[in-house]
Amino acid sequence: MRFSKSLILITLSALVISFAEAYDPSPLQDFCVAIGDLKNGVFVNGKFCKDPKQAKAEDFFYSGLNQAGTTNNKVKSNVTTVNVDQIPGLNTLGISLVRIDYAPYGQNPPHTHPRATEILVLVEGTLYVGFVSSNQDNNRLFAKVLNPGDVFVFPIGMIHFQVNIGKTPAVAFAGLSSQNAGVITITDTVFGSTPPINPDILAQAFQLDVNVVKDLEAKFKN
């Protein structure tokens, strides 16, 4: 069976459009405020929505990003998330925000956001940041040292990281193109899954001794 070039182009265009619309579709109304009580809501996309006539300013408000998060943990960083769970009015709007605090030499370890591109601006300190492209692009590392006022973009789905390379705390803010971007921390996911992945599988995948894998799984166990 032979297909015309026009038919192939139409089919490919349809596929591109369908994938482009697979993330946080545009709102079908001025706003759709999330509501916990399903009896008073109408299901649209994302979360259930309250009657627009009952929306109030508090549905679009959050206070507290001026406060630093605690960095007294193993990775010496803290991510304060402001998404649809904190601001119900973000429902269906396809955007959210985070504040990231880094202790000296702290890091936001390699992770990925399955539903969002991230754009980060450094406000204070010095960061080394980067992301790694896909296998098809030969896993290239794109990295930069950021100073206050610098901006860096992490494309959707790419594994990325930030490290404070300075002797003083660092602060960054980042916007994400989803009301609920999700986060997959690589080490926690691979070595801390429930139930754990068979150590023999990981030993072969990472070319490690199986006892090393067992030690890592014990360390990252949830």
XYZ file of N, CA and C in Angstrom:
666
model
N 0.842 -1.190 0.000
C 0.000 0.000 0.000
C 0.879 1.243 0.000
N 0.587 2.193 -0.883
C 1.367 3.411 -0.993
C 0.580 4.580 -0.403
N 1.281 5.459 0.284
C 0.643 6.626 0.889
C 1.180 7.888 0.230
N 0.308 8.860 0.036
C 0.738 10.126 -0.540
C 1.523 10.918 0.493
N 2.383 11.812 -0.009
C 3.170 12.641 0.900
C 2.272 13.514 1.758
N 1.178 14.001 1.184
C 0.271 14.872 1.940
C -0.374 14.120 3.099
N -0.746 12.847 2.865
C -1.358 12.042 3.916
C -0.361 11.789 5.042
N 0.894 11.515 4.666
C 1.933 11.280 5.666
C 2.161 12.530 6.500
N 2.207 13.701 5.830
C 2.421 14.966 6.539
C 1.270 15.263 7.482
N 0.050 14.995 7.024
C -1.121 15.229 7.876
C -1.072 14.338 9.101
N -0.706 13.066 8.892
C -0.622 12.121 10.004
C 0.447 12.542 11.006
N 1.627 12.924 10.490
C 2.707 13.360 11.374
C 2.319 14.620 12.128
N 1.642 15.539 11.442
C 1.204 16.778 12.094
C 0.231 16.479 13.220
N -0.662 15.535 12.982
C -1.637 15.163 14.006
C -0.939 14.572 15.233
N 0.094 13.766 14.976
C 0.838 13.167 16.084
C 1.570 14.236 16.880
N 2.188 15.181 16.180
C 2.909 16.265 16.845
C 1.958 17.084 17.706
N 0.793 17.402 17.151
C -0.181 18.193 17.889
C -0.670 17.442 19.120
N -0.912 16.124 18.983
C -1.406 15.346 20.115
C -0.383 15.289 21.230
N 0.904 15.160 20.880
C 1.942 15.132 21.903
C 2.113 16.511 22.529
N 1.989 17.549 21.706
C 2.153 18.912 22.223
C 1.071 19.242 23.234
N -0.095 18.618 23.108
C -1.200 18.896 24.002
C -1.274 17.901 25.153
N -0.234 17.094 25.327
C -0.271 16.055 26.350
C 0.048 16.578 27.737
N 0.473 17.823 27.860
C 0.857 18.388 29.141
C 0.008 19.609 29.465
N -0.645 19.580 30.635
C -1.398 20.721 31.148
C -2.106 21.512 30.045
N -3.203 20.992 29.500
C -3.922 21.703 28.449
C -4.349 23.088 28.912
N -4.484 24.003 27.967
C -4.857 25.370 28.297
C -6.237 25.400 28.955
N -6.467 26.367 29.849
C -7.760 26.467 30.522
C -8.891 26.676 29.524
N -10.036 26.121 29.836
C -11.228 26.305 29.015
C -12.117 27.389 29.596
N -11.677 28.039 30.656
C -12.404 29.130 31.288
C -11.383 30.092 31.887
N -11.863 31.226 32.449
C -10.930 32.199 33.015
C -10.043 31.558 34.079
N -10.605 30.723 34.919
C -9.850 30.005 35.937
C -10.667 28.820 36.396
N -9.986 27.879 37.069
C -10.631 26.673 37.561
C -10.011 26.373 38.915
N -10.592 26.904 39.973
C -10.039 26.784 41.315
C -10.281 25.380 41.859
N -9.215 24.736 42.333
C -9.320 23.379 42.869
C -10.209 23.364 44.104
N -10.949 22.271 44.284
C -11.849 22.134 45.422
C -11.741 20.718 45.969
N -11.733 20.600 47.296
C -11.600 19.287 47.915
C -12.919 18.546 48.020
N -14.033 19.275 48.168
C -15.351 18.670 48.308
C -15.943 18.393 46.928
N -15.942 17.122 46.529
C -16.375 16.762 45.181
C -17.861 17.032 44.945
N -18.640 17.118 46.017
C -20.071 17.338 45.857
C -20.364 18.708 45.246
N -19.474 19.667 45.486
C -19.700 21.024 44.998
C -18.815 21.366 43.800
N -18.226 20.347 43.191
C -17.303 20.599 42.095
C -17.760 20.013 40.782
N -17.113 20.466 39.722
C -17.332 19.931 38.380
C -15.979 19.503 37.842
N -15.850 18.251 37.423
C -14.559 17.757 36.956
C -14.214 18.346 35.592
N -13.027 18.944 35.505
C -12.556 19.469 34.226
C -11.252 18.760 33.912
N -10.116 19.357 34.238
C -8.827 18.690 34.120
C -7.994 19.087 35.326
N -7.052 18.251 35.704
C -6.286 18.511 36.910
C -7.078 18.091 38.133
N -7.600 19.044 38.879
C -8.411 18.764 40.054
C -9.852 19.211 39.816
N -10.745 18.790 40.709
C -12.117 19.260 40.629
C -12.150 20.763 40.860
N -13.115 21.417 40.271
C -13.202 22.871 40.339
C -14.407 23.315 41.157
N -14.217 24.387 41.927
C -15.359 24.987 42.624
C -16.117 25.890 41.652
N -17.304 26.239 42.026
C -18.097 27.188 41.240
C -17.296 28.485 41.127
N -17.019 28.983 39.901
C -16.237 30.220 39.740
C -16.783 31.391 40.546
N -18.078 31.407 40.774
C -18.685 32.502 41.529
C -18.268 32.469 42.997
N -17.769 31.312 43.451
C -17.348 31.181 44.838
C -15.842 31.397 45.005
N -15.135 31.678 43.915
C -13.690 31.901 43.992
C -13.408 33.184 44.759
N -12.268 33.171 45.471
C -11.874 34.340 46.252
C -10.380 34.570 46.096
N -9.911 35.727 46.525
C -8.506 36.098 46.339
C -7.566 35.087 46.965
N -7.966 34.503 48.107
C -7.114 33.528 48.804
C -6.836 32.293 47.953
N -7.699 32.011 46.992
C -7.494 30.858 46.112
C -6.303 31.049 45.183
N -5.830 32.286 45.072
C -4.732 32.601 44.162
C -3.514 33.149 44.908
N -3.445 32.877 46.198
C -2.446 33.530 47.051
C -1.656 32.519 47.868
N -0.366 32.814 48.068
C 0.491 32.025 48.957
C 1.491 32.973 49.600
N 1.789 32.767 50.846
C 2.742 33.602 51.557
C 3.801 32.729 52.211
N 5.069 33.156 52.126
C 6.104 32.410 52.829
C 7.387 32.167 52.063
N 7.429 32.526 50.774
C 8.642 32.253 50.002
C 9.806 33.169 50.375
N 9.553 34.118 51.252
C 10.640 34.948 51.762
C 11.426 34.234 52.863
N 10.905 33.106 53.329
C 11.539 32.359 54.404
C 12.381 31.214 53.840
N 13.604 31.110 54.325
C 14.509 30.050 53.870
C 14.065 28.696 54.403
N 14.203 27.677 53.564
C 13.906 26.320 54.000
C 15.102 25.737 54.733
N 14.866 24.751 55.584
C 15.955 24.142 56.325
C 16.810 23.270 55.415
N 18.120 23.425 55.520
C 19.055 22.650 54.698
C 19.847 21.656 55.542
N 19.333 21.366 56.726
C 19.999 20.431 57.633
C 19.602 18.999 57.279
N 20.108 18.529 56.141
C 19.805 17.178 55.677
C 21.002 16.638 54.896
N 20.881 15.437 54.366
C 22.015 14.769 53.713
C 22.513 15.504 52.473
N 21.614 16.126 51.731
C 22.033 16.802 50.493
C 22.249 18.300 50.697
N 21.956 18.791 51.888
C 22.200 20.191 52.262
C 21.445 21.173 51.375
N 20.211 20.817 51.053
C 19.366 21.730 50.275
C 17.915 21.531 50.672
N 17.065 22.464 50.247
C 15.643 22.358 50.543
C 14.850 22.978 49.402
N 13.810 22.285 48.966
C 12.939 22.793 47.906
C 11.571 23.096 48.508
N 11.170 24.350 48.438
C 9.840 24.758 48.877
C 8.958 24.875 47.642
N 7.960 24.020 47.557
C 7.121 23.935 46.358
C 5.845 24.751 46.512
N 5.510 25.485 45.477
C 4.233 26.201 45.416
C 3.532 25.760 44.136
N 2.692 24.736 44.277
C 1.949 24.242 43.122
C 0.464 24.254 43.440
N -0.313 23.480 42.730
C -1.763 23.513 42.894
C -2.194 23.085 44.285
N -1.351 22.336 44.984
C -1.706 21.931 46.342
C -1.621 23.098 47.316
N -0.766 24.077 47.014
C -0.648 25.259 47.865
C -1.527 26.421 47.376
N -1.677 26.534 46.063
C -2.509 27.598 45.479
C -3.571 26.934 44.597
N -4.769 26.702 45.115
C -5.809 26.014 44.342
C -6.102 26.669 43.002
N -5.921 27.999 42.927
C -6.209 28.708 41.680
C -5.277 28.372 40.535
N -4.195 27.645 40.806
C -3.285 27.215 39.742
C -3.872 26.082 38.902
N -4.957 25.485 39.380
C -5.540 24.352 38.667
C -5.833 24.707 37.215
N -5.317 23.912 36.294
C -5.438 24.003 34.822
C -4.587 25.107 34.207
N -3.844 25.882 35.020
C -3.091 26.999 34.455
C -1.711 26.603 33.946
N -1.238 25.388 34.258
C 0.002 24.891 33.666
C 1.252 25.588 34.137
N 1.304 25.983 35.416
C 2.494 26.653 35.924
C 2.592 26.459 37.434
N 3.823 26.463 37.954
C 4.055 26.398 39.391
C 5.428 26.989 39.671
N 5.787 27.020 40.952
C 6.983 27.737 41.371
C 7.651 26.999 42.521
N 8.975 27.103 42.602
C 9.697 26.568 43.756
C 10.763 27.553 44.204
N 11.066 27.518 45.486
C 12.238 28.200 46.034
C 13.198 27.105 46.453
N 14.479 27.270 46.101
C 15.491 26.272 46.456
C 16.576 26.947 47.286
N 16.798 26.420 48.482
C 17.858 26.903 49.358
C 18.987 25.874 49.403
N 20.215 26.356 49.330
C 21.387 25.479 49.332
C 22.345 25.939 50.430
N 22.745 25.020 51.297
C 23.824 25.313 52.232
C 25.127 25.322 51.438
N 26.197 25.864 52.005
C 27.481 25.795 51.295
C 27.798 24.345 50.887
N 28.084 24.162 49.610
C 28.402 22.867 49.011
C 27.203 21.898 49.013
N 26.019 22.442 49.241
C 24.820 21.617 49.136
C 24.409 21.445 47.690
N 23.521 20.510 47.444
C 23.096 20.252 46.070
C 21.638 19.833 46.002
N 21.034 20.094 44.856
C 19.755 19.504 44.482
C 20.144 18.363 43.547
N 20.188 17.127 44.078
C 20.801 16.021 43.349
C 20.109 15.697 42.028
N 20.786 14.950 41.150
C 20.219 14.625 39.834
C 18.787 14.111 39.931
N 17.906 14.754 39.167
C 16.494 14.410 39.178
C 15.873 14.841 37.862
N 14.611 14.525 37.695
C 13.895 14.925 36.487
C 12.461 15.278 36.840
N 11.860 16.147 36.055
C 10.446 16.484 36.196
C 9.705 15.892 35.002
N 8.881 14.883 35.228
C 8.233 14.199 34.101
C 7.217 15.035 33.347
N 6.738 16.127 33.969
C 5.666 16.883 33.322
C 6.001 18.350 33.097
N 7.262 18.751 33.235
C 7.515 20.188 33.132
C 8.933 20.537 32.715
N 9.032 21.624 31.968
C 10.301 22.316 31.753
C 10.488 23.265 32.926
N 11.741 23.472 33.314
C 12.051 24.336 34.459
C 12.948 25.484 34.020
N 12.623 26.690 34.474
C 13.482 27.843 34.239
C 13.878 28.411 35.601
N 15.172 28.457 35.867
C 15.701 28.800 37.188
C 16.467 30.110 37.142
N 16.247 30.964 38.139
C 17.012 32.195 38.278
C 17.704 32.175 39.634
N 18.991 32.449 39.621
C 19.762 32.477 40.858
C 19.683 33.871 41.472
N 19.334 33.928 42.757
C 19.186 35.195 43.459
C 20.392 35.493 44.337
N 20.951 34.433 44.909
C 22.048 34.621 45.860
C 23.007 33.441 45.777
N 24.322 33.699 45.827
C 25.311 32.632 45.832
C 25.845 32.294 44.449
N 26.473 31.135 44.366
C 27.058 30.658 43.112
C 26.701 29.185 42.933
N 26.112 28.847 41.803
C 25.709 27.471 41.526
C 26.394 26.924 40.280
N 26.682 25.640 40.318
C 27.061 24.891 39.112
C 25.845 24.054 38.770
N 25.279 24.265 37.581
C 24.044 23.582 37.198
C 24.222 22.916 35.838
N 23.366 21.944 35.571
C 23.434 21.318 34.258
C 22.372 20.256 34.050
N 22.221 19.843 32.804
C 21.351 18.722 32.474
C 22.031 17.853 31.433
N 21.582 16.615 31.335
C 22.144 15.648 30.390
C 21.075 15.296 29.368
N 21.429 15.361 28.104
C 20.468 15.060 27.038
C 20.225 13.559 26.935
N 19.327 13.176 26.054
C 18.901 11.783 25.918
C 19.962 10.907 25.256
N 19.740 9.614 25.278
C 20.637 8.659 24.616
C 20.806 8.999 23.135
N 19.696 9.427 22.504
C 19.718 9.741 21.078
C 20.638 10.927 20.776
N 20.914 11.746 21.794
C 21.799 12.898 21.636
C 23.156 12.628 22.281
N 23.434 11.341 22.517
C 24.727 10.909 23.065
C 24.980 11.398 24.485
N 23.881 11.621 25.242
C 23.994 11.966 26.669
C 24.970 13.107 26.915
N 24.801 14.178 26.167
C 25.681 15.340 26.320
C 25.328 16.124 27.581
N 26.355 16.599 28.278
C 26.176 17.433 29.458
C 26.183 18.904 29.054
N 25.126 19.629 29.444
C 25.040 21.066 29.242
C 25.119 21.707 30.627
N 26.192 22.417 30.929
C 26.399 22.917 32.281
C 26.978 24.330 32.270
N 26.649 25.078 33.311
C 27.146 26.441 33.468
C 27.313 26.766 34.955
N 28.196 27.709 35.237
C 28.300 28.296 36.570
C 27.415 29.538 36.578
N 26.499 29.611 37.540
C 25.571 30.731 37.619
C 25.936 31.674 38.753
N 25.787 32.948 38.485
C 25.926 33.997 39.480
C 24.585 34.705 39.627
N 24.388 35.493 40.695
C 23.098 36.152 40.895
C 22.612 36.891 39.645
N 21.362 36.640 39.293
C 20.771 37.239 38.104
C 20.832 36.356 36.882
N 21.639 35.287 36.929
C 21.734 34.369 35.792
C 20.531 33.425 35.761
N 20.166 33.008 34.557
C 19.011 32.138 34.339
C 19.439 30.914 33.550
N 18.877 29.756 33.883
C 19.189 28.525 33.155
C 17.903 27.721 32.989
N 17.782 27.050 31.843
C 16.589 26.262 31.527
C 16.919 24.778 31.517
N 16.053 23.989 32.156
C 16.170 22.532 32.150
C 14.977 21.978 31.365
N 15.202 21.461 30.146
C 14.089 20.968 29.322
C 13.336 19.819 29.988
N 12.085 19.716 29.663
C 11.212 18.703 30.249
C 11.807 17.298 30.112
N 11.773 16.559 31.203
C 12.217 15.167 31.201
C 13.709 14.949 31.300
N 14.528 15.997 31.149
C 15.980 15.832 31.196
C 16.464 15.724 32.652
N 17.389 14.814 32.885
C 18.006 14.698 34.205
C 18.878 15.932 34.432
N 18.683 16.605 35.578
C 19.424 17.831 35.837
C 19.787 17.942 37.317
N 20.595 18.938 37.642
C 21.102 19.087 39.008
C 21.543 20.527 39.225
N 21.712 20.879 40.501
C 22.315 22.158 40.880
C 23.205 21.909 42.104
N 24.375 22.528 42.117
C 25.309 22.379 43.232
C 25.809 23.758 43.652
N 25.766 24.022 44.939
C 26.318 25.269 45.471
C 27.830 25.098 45.603
N 28.574 25.786 44.760
C 30.032 25.655 44.784
C 30.684 26.772 45.600
N 29.850 27.561 46.285
C 30.374 28.660 47.086
C 30.460 28.321 48.562
N 31.079 29.207 49.311
C 31.258 29.021 50.748
C 30.126 29.655 51.549
N 29.160 30.247 50.856
C 28.016 30.874 51.509
C 26.724 30.251 50.972
N 25.601 30.410 51.674
C 24.334 29.850 51.190
C 23.943 30.432 49.835
N 23.151 29.675 49.111
C 22.643 30.115 47.809
C 21.123 29.980 47.799
N 20.488 30.848 47.015
C 19.029 30.829 46.888
C 18.660 30.979 45.416
N 17.735 30.142 44.974
C 17.247 30.230 43.597
C 15.735 30.068 43.588
N 15.098 30.630 42.563
C 13.677 30.428 42.327
C 13.522 29.829 40.935
N 12.541 28.948 40.787
C 12.348 28.310 39.487
C 10.864 28.201 39.164
N 10.528 28.468 37.903
C 9.184 28.264 37.410
C 9.122 26.955 36.638
N 7.999 26.261 36.750
C 7.821 24.980 36.059
C 6.530 25.005 35.258
N 6.568 24.416 34.071
C 5.442 24.508 33.136
C 4.376 23.444 33.404
N 4.028 23.284 34.669
C 2.964 22.368 35.057
C 2.458 22.780 36.426
N 1.178 22.577 36.667
C 0.641 22.848 37.995
C 1.113 21.790 38.982
N 1.601 20.671 38.471
C 2.113 19.577 39.301
C 3.198 18.871 38.514
N 4.414 19.428 38.545
C 5.499 18.972 37.671
C 5.967 17.557 37.976
N 5.863 17.154 39.246
C 6.404 15.862 39.650
C 7.914 15.916 39.730
N 8.491 15.053 40.539
C 9.945 14.989 40.637
C 10.372 13.547 40.860
N 11.389 13.132 40.115
C 11.962 11.789 40.246
C 13.439 11.961 40.551
N 13.819 11.745 41.814
C 15.221 11.811 42.198
C 15.862 10.478 41.836
N 16.917 10.516 41.044
C 17.471 9.297 40.443
C 17.890 8.265 41.481
N 18.689 8.685 42.464
C 19.178 7.715 43.455
C 18.032 7.131 44.275
N 17.104 7.985 44.715
C 15.982 7.510 45.518
C 15.119 6.538 44.730
N 14.948 6.825 43.453
C 14.088 5.986 42.615
C 14.731 4.643 42.307
N 16.003 4.663 41.938
C 16.671 3.435 41.516
C 17.036 2.544 42.705
N 17.589 3.164 43.748
C 18.073 2.376 44.879
C 17.132 2.372 46.081
N 16.053 3.163 46.013
C 15.152 3.229 47.152
C 13.721 2.872 46.838
N 13.491 2.149 45.749
C 12.127 1.797 45.360
C 11.508 0.812 46.349
N 10.173 0.749 46.330
C 9.426 -0.180 47.175
C 8.508 -1.029 46.313
N 8.706 -2.367 46.250
C 9.844 -3.102 46.823
C 11.126 -2.799 46.049
N 12.278 -3.170 46.610
C 13.544 -2.860 45.938
C 13.717 -3.640 44.638
N 14.433 -3.024 43.701
C 14.785 -3.709 42.460
C 15.810 -4.794 42.788
N 15.725 -5.907 42.130
C 16.671 -7.006 42.354
C 18.108 -6.504 42.216
N 18.950 -6.675 43.258
C 20.326 -6.173 43.223
C 21.133 -6.685 42.038
N 20.852 -7.906 41.597
C 21.588 -8.457 40.458
C 21.319 -7.641 39.187
N 20.079 -7.173 39.045
C 19.732 -6.370 37.878
C 20.504 -5.056 37.891
N 20.518 -4.395 39.040
C 21.218 -3.122 39.149
C 22.729 -3.302 39.057
N 23.227 -4.408 39.581
C 24.667 -4.661 39.511
C 25.131 -4.749 38.065
N 24.337 -5.428 37.236
C 24.692 -5.541 35.820
C 24.495 -4.202 35.105
N 23.407 -3.510 35.426
C 23.114 -2.243 34.755
C 24.177 -1.188 35.036
N 24.638 -1.122 36.292
C 25.613 -0.104 36.676
C 27.041 -0.625 36.700
N 27.206 -1.906 36.326
C 28.539 -2.523 36.323
C 29.203 -2.382 37.692
N 28.458 -2.785 38.717
C 28.933 -2.732 40.089
C 28.890 -4.115 40.720
N 29.665 -4.294 41.765
C 29.572 -5.520 42.546
C 28.209 -5.555 43.225
N 27.581 -6.698 43.290
C 26.238 -6.806 43.847
C 26.198 -6.361 45.303
N 27.289 -6.527 46.031
C 27.314 -6.095 47.425
C 27.301 -4.568 47.538
N 27.883 -3.913 46.561
C 27.845 -2.449 46.531
C 26.400 -1.998 46.320
N 25.683 -2.671 45.424
C 24.288 -2.350 45.163
C 23.447 -2.568 46.417
N 23.681 -3.674 47.103
C 22.926 -3.950 48.333
C 23.169 -2.870 49.377
N 24.400 -2.383 49.437
C 24.734 -1.315 50.381
C 24.001 -0.020 50.000
N 23.947 0.268 48.698
C 23.246 1.463 48.238
C 21.742 1.354 48.495
N 21.188 0.186 48.281
C 19.764 0.006 48.515
C 19.425 0.157 50.004
N 20.319 -0.296 50.847
C 20.120 -0.134 52.299
C 20.192 1.348 52.678
N 21.069 2.080 52.002
C 21.267 3.495 52.326
C 20.087 4.348 51.862
N 19.496 3.987 50.713
C 18.411 4.807 50.153
C 17.028 4.206 50.403
N 16.966 3.161 51.216
C 15.679 2.512 51.493
C 14.726 3.494 52.107
N 13.475 3.522 51.588
C 12.448 4.443 52.121
C 12.056 4.043 53.524
